[in-house]
Structures are given as structure tokens and as C-alpha cells.
XYZ file of N, CA, C and O in Angstrom:
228
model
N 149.578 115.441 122.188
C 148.191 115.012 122.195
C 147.380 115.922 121.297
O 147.541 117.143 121.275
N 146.354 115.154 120.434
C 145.531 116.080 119.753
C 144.805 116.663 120.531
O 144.425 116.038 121.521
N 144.396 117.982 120.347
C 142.940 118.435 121.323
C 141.849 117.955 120.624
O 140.816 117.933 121.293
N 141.766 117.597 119.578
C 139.779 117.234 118.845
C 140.177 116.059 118.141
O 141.368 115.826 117.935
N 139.587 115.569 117.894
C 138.894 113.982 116.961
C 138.703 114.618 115.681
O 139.260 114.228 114.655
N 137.756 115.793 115.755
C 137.084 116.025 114.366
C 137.876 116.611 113.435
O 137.558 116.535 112.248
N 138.771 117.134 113.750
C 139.797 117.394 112.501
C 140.503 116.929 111.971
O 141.138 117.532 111.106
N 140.777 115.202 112.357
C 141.268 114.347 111.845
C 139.978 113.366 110.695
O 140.238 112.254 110.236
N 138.394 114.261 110.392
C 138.081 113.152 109.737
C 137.802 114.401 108.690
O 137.933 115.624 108.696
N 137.252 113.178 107.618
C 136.882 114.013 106.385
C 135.293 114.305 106.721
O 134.724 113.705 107.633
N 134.791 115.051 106.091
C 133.491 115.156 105.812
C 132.835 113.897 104.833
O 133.198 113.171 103.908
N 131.623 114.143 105.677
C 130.724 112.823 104.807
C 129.769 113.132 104.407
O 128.973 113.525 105.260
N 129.330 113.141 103.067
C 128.294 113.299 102.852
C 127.347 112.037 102.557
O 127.640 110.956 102.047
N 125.854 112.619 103.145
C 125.138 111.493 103.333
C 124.733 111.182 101.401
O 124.901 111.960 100.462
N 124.160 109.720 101.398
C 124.279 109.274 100.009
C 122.559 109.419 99.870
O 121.747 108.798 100.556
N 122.297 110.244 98.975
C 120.755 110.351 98.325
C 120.375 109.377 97.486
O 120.972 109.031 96.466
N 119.205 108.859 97.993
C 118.636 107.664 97.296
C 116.810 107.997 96.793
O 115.822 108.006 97.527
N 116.861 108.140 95.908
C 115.447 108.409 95.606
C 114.178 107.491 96.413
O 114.559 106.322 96.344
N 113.253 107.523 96.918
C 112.217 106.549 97.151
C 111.455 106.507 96.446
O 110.865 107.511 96.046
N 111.175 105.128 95.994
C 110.266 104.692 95.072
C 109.293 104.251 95.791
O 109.529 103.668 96.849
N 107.743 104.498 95.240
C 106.801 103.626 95.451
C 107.077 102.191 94.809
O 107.690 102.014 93.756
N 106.534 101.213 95.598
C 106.594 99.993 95.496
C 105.563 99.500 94.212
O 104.426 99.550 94.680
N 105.527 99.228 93.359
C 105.013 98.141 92.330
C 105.129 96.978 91.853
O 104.957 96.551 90.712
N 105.582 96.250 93.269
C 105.563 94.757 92.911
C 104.220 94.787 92.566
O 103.618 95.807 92.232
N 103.638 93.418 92.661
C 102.201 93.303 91.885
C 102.208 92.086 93.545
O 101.158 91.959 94.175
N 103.211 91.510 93.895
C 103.039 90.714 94.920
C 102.750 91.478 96.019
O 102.223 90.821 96.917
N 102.942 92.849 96.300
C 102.794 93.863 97.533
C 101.079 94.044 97.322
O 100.326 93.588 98.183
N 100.605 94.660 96.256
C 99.530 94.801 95.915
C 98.944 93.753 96.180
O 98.046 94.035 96.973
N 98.954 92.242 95.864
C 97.773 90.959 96.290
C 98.137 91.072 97.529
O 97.097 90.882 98.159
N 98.964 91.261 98.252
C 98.834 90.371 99.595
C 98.041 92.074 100.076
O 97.018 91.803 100.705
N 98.185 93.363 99.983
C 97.740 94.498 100.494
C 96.036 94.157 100.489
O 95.208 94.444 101.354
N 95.788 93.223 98.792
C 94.068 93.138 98.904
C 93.793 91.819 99.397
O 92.615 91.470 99.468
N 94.504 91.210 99.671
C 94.165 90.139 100.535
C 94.024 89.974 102.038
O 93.371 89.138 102.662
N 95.002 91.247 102.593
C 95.099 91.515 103.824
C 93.536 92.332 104.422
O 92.999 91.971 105.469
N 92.829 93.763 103.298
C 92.190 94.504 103.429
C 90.867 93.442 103.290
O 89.882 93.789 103.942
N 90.779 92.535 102.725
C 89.486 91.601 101.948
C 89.247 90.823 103.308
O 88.118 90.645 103.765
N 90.267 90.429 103.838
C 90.162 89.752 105.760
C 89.512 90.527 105.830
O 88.340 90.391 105.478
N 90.024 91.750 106.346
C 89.654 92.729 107.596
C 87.885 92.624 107.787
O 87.101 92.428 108.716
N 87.798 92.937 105.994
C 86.111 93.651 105.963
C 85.301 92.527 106.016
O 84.089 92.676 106.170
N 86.038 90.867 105.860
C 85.033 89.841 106.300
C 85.345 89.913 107.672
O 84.271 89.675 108.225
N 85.877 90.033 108.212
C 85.955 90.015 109.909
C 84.842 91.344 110.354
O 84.156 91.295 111.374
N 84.829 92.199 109.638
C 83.886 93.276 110.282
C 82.408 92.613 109.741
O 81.421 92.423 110.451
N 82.520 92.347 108.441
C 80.796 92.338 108.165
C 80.526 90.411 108.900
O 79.539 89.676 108.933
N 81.764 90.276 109.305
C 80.910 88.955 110.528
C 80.826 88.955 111.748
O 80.124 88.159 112.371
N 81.620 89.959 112.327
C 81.038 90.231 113.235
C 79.749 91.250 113.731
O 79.109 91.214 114.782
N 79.618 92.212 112.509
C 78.076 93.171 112.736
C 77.143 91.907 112.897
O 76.420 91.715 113.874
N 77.271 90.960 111.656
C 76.558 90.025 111.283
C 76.018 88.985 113.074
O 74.914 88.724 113.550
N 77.318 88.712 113.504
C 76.973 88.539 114.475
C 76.107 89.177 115.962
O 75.525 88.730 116.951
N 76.468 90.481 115.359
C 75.852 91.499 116.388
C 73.960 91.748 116.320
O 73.084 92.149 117.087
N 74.035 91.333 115.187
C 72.388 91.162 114.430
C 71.655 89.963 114.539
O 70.457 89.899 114.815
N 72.176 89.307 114.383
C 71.564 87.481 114.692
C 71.839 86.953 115.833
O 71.550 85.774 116.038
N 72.409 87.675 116.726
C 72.220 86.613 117.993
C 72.092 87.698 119.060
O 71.347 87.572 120.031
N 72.883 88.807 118.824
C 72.540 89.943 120.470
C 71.238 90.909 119.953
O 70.278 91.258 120.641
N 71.424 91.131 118.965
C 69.686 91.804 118.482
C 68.528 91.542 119.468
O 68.018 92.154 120.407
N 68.326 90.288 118.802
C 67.269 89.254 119.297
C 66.720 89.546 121.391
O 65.710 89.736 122.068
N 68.321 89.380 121.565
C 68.221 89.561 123.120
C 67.690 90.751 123.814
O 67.187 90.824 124.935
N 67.989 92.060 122.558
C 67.414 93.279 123.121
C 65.791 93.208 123.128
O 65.134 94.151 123.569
């Protein structure tokens, strides 16, 4: 019987892969299309916060 596992393997070395920033141009539209929502969802809802609960104060 062997006593260990590990001396039956080789060493591995892990494989280095550079990371790239992304420059699709398709990552970029949908990133300003995603951010261009957001800030109509905020300036309609302040908007809402001004024209109808304002009033009530």
C-alpha cells in the first residue's frame, strides 16, 4: 500500500492569463444605456417627489 497520494502526482502549475479590459464597443452601449435608465428613473422619480407630494406638504 502507498502511504500518500501526493507523490504519485506531478506538480501543476497554474496557467497565467493576462486580464484585459474589455473594449467591445457593444459592452460600452449597453453600460450607457443601462446608466441613461438609471438617471431617468431617478430624475422621475424626484420629479415625482416635486409635483405631487410637494404640494401635500
Amino acid at each position: 500500500m502507498k502511504e500518500s497520494l501526493t507523490h504519485d502526482m506531478d506538480p501543476v502549475e497554474p496557467e497565467r492569463t493576462e486580464a484585459k479590459a474589455p473594449t467591445d464597443s457593444s459592452i460600452v452601449a449597453s453600460n450607457a444605456i443601462k446608466y441613461t435608465a438609471y438617471i431617468m428613473l431617478l430624475f422621475g422619480f424626484l420629479y415625482f417627489l416635486i409635483a405631487y407630494l410637494a404640494p401635500m406638504l
